[in-house]
Amino acid sequence: MIDFFIEGFGMAMRIDTFVVMALGLFCGMLVGALPGFTTLMAMAILLPISFFLEPIVGIPFLLGIYKGGMFGGSIPAILVSMPGTGAAVATSRDGYALTQKGKSRKALDMALFASVFGDTASDIFTILMIFPIALLVMQFGPPELFAVLLMSLIIIAATSGSNPIKALIMMLLGLWLASIGTDPLGGVERFTFGIFELKSGIPLLPMLIGVFAIPEVAKVVMENKKVRQLATVMGERLTFREFGASFRTVCRSTVIGTSIGIIPGLGQVVAAMMGYSAAKNASPTPEKFGEGELEGVAAAEAANNAVNGPTMVPLLTLGIPGDNVTAILLGAFVAQGLRPGPQLFEEQGAVVFAILIAMVFANLMFLAIGYLSIPIFSRLVTIKVSVLIPLVIMFAFAGTYVFRSDSTDLLMLVVFGVFGILAKAAKFDVMPLVMGFILGPPMEYAFGQTVAMTNGDMAGFFLGERWGATAVLMASPFIGYLLWKRMQRVPTD
Amino acid sequence: MKKSFWKTPETLFSLTCLFLGGLGFLFLGSLVAEPKVLFGRSLTAITPTLFPSIVLTFMFLLCAVQLVLNFSAKTQGDGASGLAGWRRGAVFFGIMTVYALAMVPIGFIISSAITIAVLSLFIGNRNIVQIIAVALLGPVLLYLAATRLLAVSLPELNGIELAISRMF
Amino acid sequence: MFSFSRRKAATVLAAAGFAVAASFTAAQAEYPEKPITMVIPLGAGGSHDLNARVITSIIPTYLEQAMIVRLTPGAGGQKGTQEVANAEADGYTLLFTHNYIDMLQQHVETLPYNPNEDFIPIARINYAPIAVVVRGDSPYMTMDDLIAASKADPGGIQMAHSGNWGALFVPAAQMMNALDMQWNLVPYQGGGPAMQALLAGDADVTMGFPSTLSGQLDSGAVRVLATAGQERIYDDVPTFGEIGVEGDVGFMHRVVLAPAGTPDDVVATLTAAFQALAEDRTFTRMMGRLGETIEIIDGPAYQAMRIEQNGNYEVLVNELTSQ
């Protein structure tokens, strides 16, 4: 195995690999910065191009797009509170608050550094521990997934701030909204009132943009103070000291993200929120989170990027993609004559290591690419509001339409926008709503699978075979309670 | 005290959710379809009504709790941005609703251009040249980027689509 | 002077008007003259998506216009299908789907369209036979072992499938019906997770298509117990027919459909393009790499199969759900 690694290292050191990867990173960042024009689509479109390139060039190209896209998603989240994916939601909170304080550049810088750190650390960890991770992945099935998702929701509600009851109400509302459409197990209709457009459920992107971005934009319009710009300056760049202050958080988030990446089915959203909640809990000033705390941005970004490394493991060792992105990578691998699966390392070990090593270098290159691009982006918020806001609305609508090519989504965007404004006025936080909405269906599905697996004997199943899941389920309420108490200790608004 | 309690946004919101939870639970049977049966066993291990009933019940209970807490707490009295603000908000959402409804019938470029122009004026831009420039260039550039570079489709009138594919 | 220039202006305008009109009409005679959209009613990254990407990257050579994939997942495939059913029958919107969504679904759901009347097939791209697999270290060495164990312990054997009425579920149900045995069917989000469940030990048996099985098979991680089709795919593995499951079981056909009423010349152009695709070397190479076969047959040939499938599925669903 070591000789494969060394050989792979040599193979990765090529100019064209690096150039193409840089191109991918940059383009990915641009595409990711447009909510709705998902990097997934960009990767799928560019997939055939990768067929014509050599594997050591084509696959890192796709990986570059993916990584660039992930950071790209944080850009609108921070600048205009418009998260394009669930993973960017946690970032948008503190990120946008920082933008309003004139520190958009710092926020973007922090997001970049935290992302790169989390991603690199998790990639290196994966390369070194790929086979033990593969064994670990196998241990997690539907019962474990259900338990962890439930625990995550409890943690999110407990750490949300002064009033967990309001947070829970919003979370439950989100869970209910998620159940509109067809039920994930049987495909029967729920709460659709016979309207066909609702049959596939409420789409995520219009909800995200609607509840996060539109109220902020509307607030500016409604207040109509003689505020000419969203932020007067883009601010200075992040200083080493500021990053150093958040370093512990970044490390903690990286560990959290990597662990979550190992459990199949959780993904970046859970990682970002767990990292954020953990940082909030560990901080001496948790009430500052949400008002422009750099640590919040760092925590969310490091965690959601740290998921990437372990996600590749089932793909490489079993040939089974864990999500849509790895599915595209699977296509790329197969088209290049690589056969992900048990044989992959024996037959093509060097190439695989080369690709993984290229992935690590992609992160480092991105540090430079991102850092140079940030000033351009962060300056955007200094455009005067009467020009910026109409353009933002246009992007929001275009992205919403492109997401599913469905014009009813545009109306949903407006409806959620209205909802978001009302919730803001009623002082209900929408983050638990979105989390409930995103995590509800996988949780219900996992629960349904679990019940199917028990085949009638629930007690024996849980206590005998899947004691891990049972342990997590038992512990969750306690953890929730402890976290809530911790929040109470610090005086809040 | 009673009057301000009933009118705060917080209370109204909680009340709405309360009703939602209650009604949803009561009418659950007619709102959720029955799963099919295979070989005499249900096709799904849990019924489609299980999760929604739990969610709606808890929502109802918690909203009730929240209302009680509200009532017994000190007055909230935090006015939202006043009536003028809400009026502006209504106009804003009106513009967006029209945009949402118009995009498919009249195409992306035209609807976006109109919306941008109207919004710019509404927010306070008085520089006509700037407004026209942004309203025309923005949608066209985005349309080109989306359809040519990203190969996704935006709704557009047939005539304009043909004209553009002829030009570029 | 004034009237002269006015007349001149009028003539110029009229000429320009005619030219534009003429160019429009002349252009519209030749299909295709703008990019074609191929709607996929499934999610991104699946094998369907990958097949489509390969198709849409090669076929522009033969159509001289781009073909753009539009993913429209939702409602088990109904959303994308409905979109194409309602689209203009001008050949610029096509549907890339498979037989379970196309012909089976109408018997388990009330659909907002009629698959039999609202669509005509353009080309069937390929088809794949499914295989019953167990883990390499499982005690079932042959299909007979598995059947015997299933009959002895009804509902005790866990089968992982990819979703109700999907490509793994239907053959399993047909098998259970024909052989009078019961498996406990546990749903997963697709063929990949189902396979993973098998490997992890959460499931005892699952099914898979050859393209996805090859890696696991070669390493000995899984064992094939039976395959669909008339002939044996692996020498020592029986076919479904041999073990007692007769009929059109376990085949997934990938097919391109167009809205009914599409003009004949448009259909002819598309059919020709797809036929050319079958001969294209790059296409063959890429599909081979994806592990997919190429068995392109044209619309009318597949339409006969569709009608047959329709009848079969109706009978099947009635049988399965009436007990």
mmCIF file of N, CA and C in Angstrom, chain B residues 74-150:
data_model
loop_
_atom_site.group_PDB
_atom_site.id
_atom_site.type_symbol
_atom_site.label_atom_id
_atom_site.label_comp_id
_atom_site.label_asym_id
_atom_site.label_seq_id
_atom_site.Cartn_x
_atom_site.Cartn_y
_atom_site.Cartn_z
ATOM 1 N N LYS B 74 -44.107 39.654 31.214
ATOM 2 C CA LYS B 74 -44.287 41.091 31.084
ATOM 3 C C LYS B 74 -44.658 41.434 29.644
ATOM 4 N N THR B 75 -45.228 42.608 29.487
ATOM 5 C CA THR B 75 -45.722 42.957 28.149
ATOM 6 C C THR B 75 -44.603 42.955 27.128
ATOM 7 N N GLN B 76 -44.921 42.518 25.957
ATOM 8 C CA GLN B 76 -43.916 42.448 24.904
ATOM 9 C C GLN B 76 -43.781 43.781 24.184
ATOM 10 N N GLY B 77 -44.884 44.400 23.978
ATOM 11 C CA GLY B 77 -44.957 45.722 23.359
ATOM 12 C C GLY B 77 -43.803 46.166 22.486
ATOM 13 N N ASP B 78 -43.469 45.378 21.535
ATOM 14 C CA ASP B 78 -42.374 45.808 20.650
ATOM 15 C C ASP B 78 -42.970 46.060 19.285
ATOM 16 N N GLY B 79 -43.244 47.267 18.981
ATOM 17 C CA GLY B 79 -43.893 47.536 17.692
ATOM 18 C C GLY B 79 -42.997 47.160 16.543
ATOM 19 N N ALA B 80 -43.547 46.537 15.582
ATOM 20 C CA ALA B 80 -42.798 46.321 14.339
ATOM 21 C C ALA B 80 -42.659 47.669 13.664
ATOM 22 N N SER B 81 -41.992 47.689 12.547
ATOM 23 C CA SER B 81 -41.555 48.991 12.037
ATOM 24 C C SER B 81 -42.675 49.967 11.671
ATOM 25 N N GLY B 82 -43.770 49.926 12.364
ATOM 26 C CA GLY B 82 -44.776 50.962 12.123
ATOM 27 C C GLY B 82 -45.536 50.750 10.840
ATOM 28 N N LEU B 83 -46.630 51.474 10.683
ATOM 29 C CA LEU B 83 -47.543 51.198 9.578
ATOM 30 C C LEU B 83 -46.907 51.493 8.225
ATOM 31 N N ALA B 84 -46.151 52.556 8.135
ATOM 32 C CA ALA B 84 -45.559 52.904 6.836
ATOM 33 C C ALA B 84 -44.664 51.786 6.356
ATOM 34 N N GLY B 85 -43.932 51.217 7.299
ATOM 35 C CA GLY B 85 -43.045 50.127 6.943
ATOM 36 C C GLY B 85 -43.806 48.945 6.375
ATOM 37 N N TRP B 86 -44.912 48.588 7.022
ATOM 38 C CA TRP B 86 -45.688 47.457 6.541
ATOM 39 C C TRP B 86 -46.315 47.727 5.187
ATOM 40 N N ARG B 87 -46.661 48.990 4.941
ATOM 41 C CA ARG B 87 -47.223 49.318 3.644
ATOM 42 C C ARG B 87 -46.186 49.121 2.558
ATOM 43 N N ARG B 88 -44.990 49.598 2.827
ATOM 44 C CA ARG B 88 -43.920 49.422 1.862
ATOM 45 C C ARG B 88 -43.666 47.941 1.638
ATOM 46 N N GLY B 89 -43.712 47.194 2.762
ATOM 47 C CA GLY B 89 -43.509 45.757 2.648
ATOM 48 C C GLY B 89 -44.557 45.123 1.749
ATOM 49 N N ALA B 90 -45.810 45.567 1.911
ATOM 50 C CA ALA B 90 -46.878 44.998 1.090
ATOM 51 C C ALA B 90 -46.633 45.278 -0.388
ATOM 52 N N VAL B 91 -46.233 46.508 -0.685
ATOM 53 C CA VAL B 91 -45.944 46.837 -2.089
ATOM 54 C C VAL B 91 -44.814 45.972 -2.616
ATOM 55 N N PHE B 92 -43.786 45.835 -1.797
ATOM 56 C CA PHE B 92 -42.632 45.022 -2.188
ATOM 57 C C PHE B 92 -43.057 43.612 -2.529
ATOM 58 N N PHE B 93 -43.848 43.010 -1.643
ATOM 59 C CA PHE B 93 -44.281 41.642 -1.903
ATOM 60 C C PHE B 93 -45.235 41.576 -3.089
ATOM 61 N N GLY B 94 -45.983 42.657 -3.280
ATOM 62 C CA GLY B 94 -46.850 42.697 -4.447
ATOM 63 C C GLY B 94 -46.040 42.631 -5.730
ATOM 64 N N ILE B 95 -44.968 43.437 -5.772
ATOM 65 C CA ILE B 95 -44.108 43.420 -6.952
ATOM 66 C C ILE B 95 -43.546 42.026 -7.183
ATOM 67 N N MET B 96 -43.107 41.408 -6.097
ATOM 68 C CA MET B 96 -42.504 40.087 -6.258
ATOM 69 C C MET B 96 -43.523 39.050 -6.709
ATOM 70 N N THR B 97 -44.750 39.177 -6.212
ATOM 71 C CA THR B 97 -45.783 38.227 -6.633
ATOM 72 C C THR B 97 -46.048 38.362 -8.122
ATOM 73 N N VAL B 98 -46.126 39.605 -8.579
ATOM 74 C CA VAL B 98 -46.345 39.807 -10.010
ATOM 75 C C VAL B 98 -45.203 39.198 -10.808
ATOM 76 N N TYR B 99 -43.989 39.415 -10.341
ATOM 77 C CA TYR B 99 -42.802 38.842 -10.985
ATOM 78 C C TYR B 99 -42.919 37.333 -11.068
ATOM 79 N N ALA B 100 -43.306 36.712 -9.930
ATOM 80 C CA ALA B 100 -43.409 35.255 -9.900
ATOM 81 C C ALA B 100 -44.447 34.759 -10.897
ATOM 82 N N LEU B 101 -45.562 35.478 -11.001
ATOM 83 C CA LEU B 101 -46.615 35.036 -11.897
ATOM 84 C C LEU B 101 -46.294 35.327 -13.346
ATOM 85 N N ALA B 102 -45.496 36.389 -13.562
ATOM 86 C CA ALA B 102 -45.279 36.825 -14.934
ATOM 87 C C ALA B 102 -44.110 36.154 -15.614
ATOM 88 N N MET B 103 -43.236 35.548 -14.852
ATOM 89 C CA MET B 103 -41.983 35.100 -15.472
ATOM 90 C C MET B 103 -42.198 34.094 -16.588
ATOM 91 N N VAL B 104 -43.086 33.150 -16.366
ATOM 92 C CA VAL B 104 -43.274 32.149 -17.413
ATOM 93 C C VAL B 104 -44.067 32.700 -18.600
ATOM 94 N N PRO B 105 -45.187 33.396 -18.363
ATOM 95 C CA PRO B 105 -45.922 33.905 -19.534
ATOM 96 C C PRO B 105 -45.136 34.889 -20.390
ATOM 97 N N ILE B 106 -44.442 35.859 -19.743
ATOM 98 C CA ILE B 106 -43.775 36.835 -20.602
ATOM 99 C C ILE B 106 -42.265 36.641 -20.675
ATOM 100 N N GLY B 107 -41.776 35.567 -20.125
ATOM 101 C CA GLY B 107 -40.366 35.282 -20.306
ATOM 102 C C GLY B 107 -39.482 35.928 -19.253
ATOM 103 N N PHE B 108 -38.314 35.336 -19.074
ATOM 104 C CA PHE B 108 -37.422 35.771 -18.009
ATOM 105 C C PHE B 108 -36.897 37.182 -18.237
ATOM 106 N N ILE B 109 -36.407 37.424 -19.429
ATOM 107 C CA ILE B 109 -35.710 38.700 -19.646
ATOM 108 C C ILE B 109 -36.647 39.884 -19.453
ATOM 109 N N ILE B 110 -37.815 39.819 -20.073
ATOM 110 C CA ILE B 110 -38.718 40.965 -19.958
ATOM 111 C C ILE B 110 -39.210 41.137 -18.529
ATOM 112 N N SER B 111 -39.634 40.032 -17.896
ATOM 113 C CA SER B 111 -40.180 40.178 -16.543
ATOM 114 C C SER B 111 -39.115 40.675 -15.587
ATOM 115 N N SER B 112 -37.889 40.187 -15.739
ATOM 116 C CA SER B 112 -36.829 40.643 -14.847
ATOM 117 C C SER B 112 -36.520 42.097 -15.075
ATOM 118 N N ALA B 113 -36.478 42.490 -16.326
ATOM 119 C CA ALA B 113 -36.159 43.884 -16.611
ATOM 120 C C ALA B 113 -37.190 44.809 -15.968
ATOM 121 N N ILE B 114 -38.444 44.460 -16.137
ATOM 122 C CA ILE B 114 -39.498 45.303 -15.554
ATOM 123 C C ILE B 114 -39.374 45.335 -14.037
ATOM 124 N N THR B 115 -39.198 44.144 -13.447
ATOM 125 C CA THR B 115 -39.114 44.095 -11.982
ATOM 126 C C THR B 115 -37.945 44.915 -11.476
ATOM 127 N N ILE B 116 -36.803 44.766 -12.120
ATOM 128 C CA ILE B 116 -35.631 45.509 -11.650
ATOM 129 C C ILE B 116 -35.894 47.002 -11.739
ATOM 130 N N ALA B 117 -36.478 47.409 -12.862
ATOM 131 C CA ALA B 117 -36.729 48.842 -13.019
ATOM 132 C C ALA B 117 -37.672 49.340 -11.925
ATOM 133 N N VAL B 118 -38.762 48.630 -11.740
ATOM 134 C CA VAL B 118 -39.750 49.064 -10.744
ATOM 135 C C VAL B 118 -39.160 49.084 -9.342
ATOM 136 N N LEU B 119 -38.441 48.002 -9.005
ATOM 137 C CA LEU B 119 -37.854 47.944 -7.661
ATOM 138 C C LEU B 119 -36.831 49.041 -7.453
ATOM 139 N N SER B 120 -36.017 49.292 -8.460
ATOM 140 C CA SER B 120 -35.010 50.335 -8.309
ATOM 141 C C SER B 120 -35.672 51.664 -7.999
ATOM 142 N N LEU B 121 -36.715 51.973 -8.754
ATOM 143 C CA LEU B 121 -37.415 53.230 -8.496
ATOM 144 C C LEU B 121 -38.009 53.233 -7.102
ATOM 145 N N PHE B 122 -38.605 52.089 -6.727
ATOM 146 C CA PHE B 122 -39.278 52.013 -5.440
ATOM 147 C C PHE B 122 -38.302 52.231 -4.295
ATOM 148 N N ILE B 123 -37.104 51.660 -4.448
ATOM 149 C CA ILE B 123 -36.143 51.779 -3.354
ATOM 150 C C ILE B 123 -35.515 53.157 -3.328
ATOM 151 N N GLY B 124 -35.582 53.849 -4.428
ATOM 152 C CA GLY B 124 -35.142 55.239 -4.345
ATOM 153 C C GLY B 124 -34.092 55.645 -5.343
ATOM 154 N N ASN B 125 -33.832 54.805 -6.341
ATOM 155 C CA ASN B 125 -32.852 55.203 -7.336
ATOM 156 C C ASN B 125 -33.485 56.213 -8.277
ATOM 157 N N ARG B 126 -32.812 57.324 -8.503
ATOM 158 C CA ARG B 126 -33.387 58.318 -9.404
ATOM 159 C C ARG B 126 -32.575 58.467 -10.669
ATOM 160 N N ASN B 127 -31.528 57.648 -10.783
ATOM 161 C CA ASN B 127 -30.647 57.785 -11.938
ATOM 162 C C ASN B 127 -31.198 56.907 -13.058
ATOM 163 N N ILE B 128 -31.936 57.511 -13.961
ATOM 164 C CA ILE B 128 -32.661 56.751 -14.982
ATOM 165 C C ILE B 128 -31.727 55.920 -15.851
ATOM 166 N N VAL B 129 -30.621 56.518 -16.224
ATOM 167 C CA VAL B 129 -29.675 55.789 -17.082
ATOM 168 C C VAL B 129 -29.216 54.508 -16.396
ATOM 169 N N GLN B 130 -28.876 54.668 -15.123
ATOM 170 C CA GLN B 130 -28.407 53.513 -14.374
ATOM 171 C C GLN B 130 -29.477 52.429 -14.314
ATOM 172 N N ILE B 131 -30.716 52.871 -14.043
ATOM 173 C CA ILE B 131 -31.802 51.906 -13.918
ATOM 174 C C ILE B 131 -31.969 51.131 -15.213
ATOM 175 N N ILE B 132 -32.004 51.861 -16.319
ATOM 176 C CA ILE B 132 -32.209 51.181 -17.603
ATOM 177 C C ILE B 132 -31.060 50.235 -17.895
ATOM 178 N N ALA B 133 -29.851 50.702 -17.624
ATOM 179 C CA ALA B 133 -28.688 49.863 -17.913
ATOM 180 C C ALA B 133 -28.757 48.558 -17.124
ATOM 181 N N VAL B 134 -28.997 48.686 -15.829
ATOM 182 C CA VAL B 134 -29.030 47.490 -14.992
ATOM 183 C C VAL B 134 -30.198 46.599 -15.392
ATOM 184 N N ALA B 135 -31.360 47.219 -15.642
ATOM 185 C CA ALA B 135 -32.545 46.420 -15.954
ATOM 186 C C ALA B 135 -32.392 45.656 -17.254
ATOM 187 N N LEU B 136 -31.627 46.206 -18.188
ATOM 188 C CA LEU B 136 -31.461 45.493 -19.452
ATOM 189 C C LEU B 136 -30.288 44.528 -19.403
ATOM 190 N N LEU B 137 -29.147 45.015 -18.910
ATOM 191 C CA LEU B 137 -27.961 44.165 -18.941
ATOM 192 C C LEU B 137 -28.069 42.978 -17.999
ATOM 193 N N GLY B 138 -28.587 43.230 -16.784
ATOM 194 C CA GLY B 138 -28.631 42.161 -15.785
ATOM 195 C C GLY B 138 -29.304 40.894 -16.296
ATOM 196 N N PRO B 139 -30.582 40.992 -16.657
ATOM 197 C CA PRO B 139 -31.275 39.784 -17.101
ATOM 198 C C PRO B 139 -30.654 39.153 -18.343
ATOM 199 N N VAL B 140 -30.253 39.974 -19.291
ATOM 200 C CA VAL B 140 -29.693 39.387 -20.508
ATOM 201 C C VAL B 140 -28.420 38.615 -20.206
ATOM 202 N N LEU B 141 -27.533 39.234 -19.421
ATOM 203 C CA LEU B 141 -26.282 38.550 -19.098
ATOM 204 C C LEU B 141 -26.538 37.256 -18.340
ATOM 205 N N LEU B 142 -27.441 37.340 -17.361
ATOM 206 C CA LEU B 142 -27.731 36.137 -16.580
ATOM 207 C C LEU B 142 -28.344 35.064 -17.467
ATOM 208 N N TYR B 143 -29.225 35.472 -18.363
ATOM 209 C CA TYR B 143 -29.855 34.509 -19.261
ATOM 210 C C TYR B 143 -28.821 33.810 -20.124
ATOM 211 N N LEU B 144 -27.915 34.620 -20.689
ATOM 212 C CA LEU B 144 -26.884 34.024 -21.528
ATOM 213 C C LEU B 144 -26.010 33.066 -20.736
ATOM 214 N N ALA B 145 -25.590 33.514 -19.557
ATOM 215 C CA ALA B 145 -24.725 32.667 -18.740
ATOM 216 C C ALA B 145 -25.436 31.370 -18.388
ATOM 217 N N ALA B 146 -26.696 31.473 -18.021
ATOM 218 C CA ALA B 146 -27.418 30.285 -17.592
ATOM 219 C C ALA B 146 -27.609 29.314 -18.745
ATOM 220 N N THR B 147 -28.053 29.815 -19.901
ATOM 221 C CA THR B 147 -28.376 28.875 -20.976
ATOM 222 C C THR B 147 -27.157 28.447 -21.773
ATOM 223 N N ARG B 148 -26.172 29.331 -21.907
ATOM 224 C CA ARG B 148 -25.017 28.938 -22.727
ATOM 225 C C ARG B 148 -23.958 28.249 -21.904
ATOM 226 N N LEU B 149 -23.630 28.843 -20.744
ATOM 227 C CA LEU B 149 -22.533 28.281 -19.971
ATOM 228 C C LEU B 149 -22.979 27.121 -19.097
ATOM 229 N N LEU B 150 -24.112 27.298 -18.432
ATOM 230 C CA LEU B 150 -24.516 26.311 -17.445
ATOM 231 C C LEU B 150 -25.531 25.325 -17.986
#
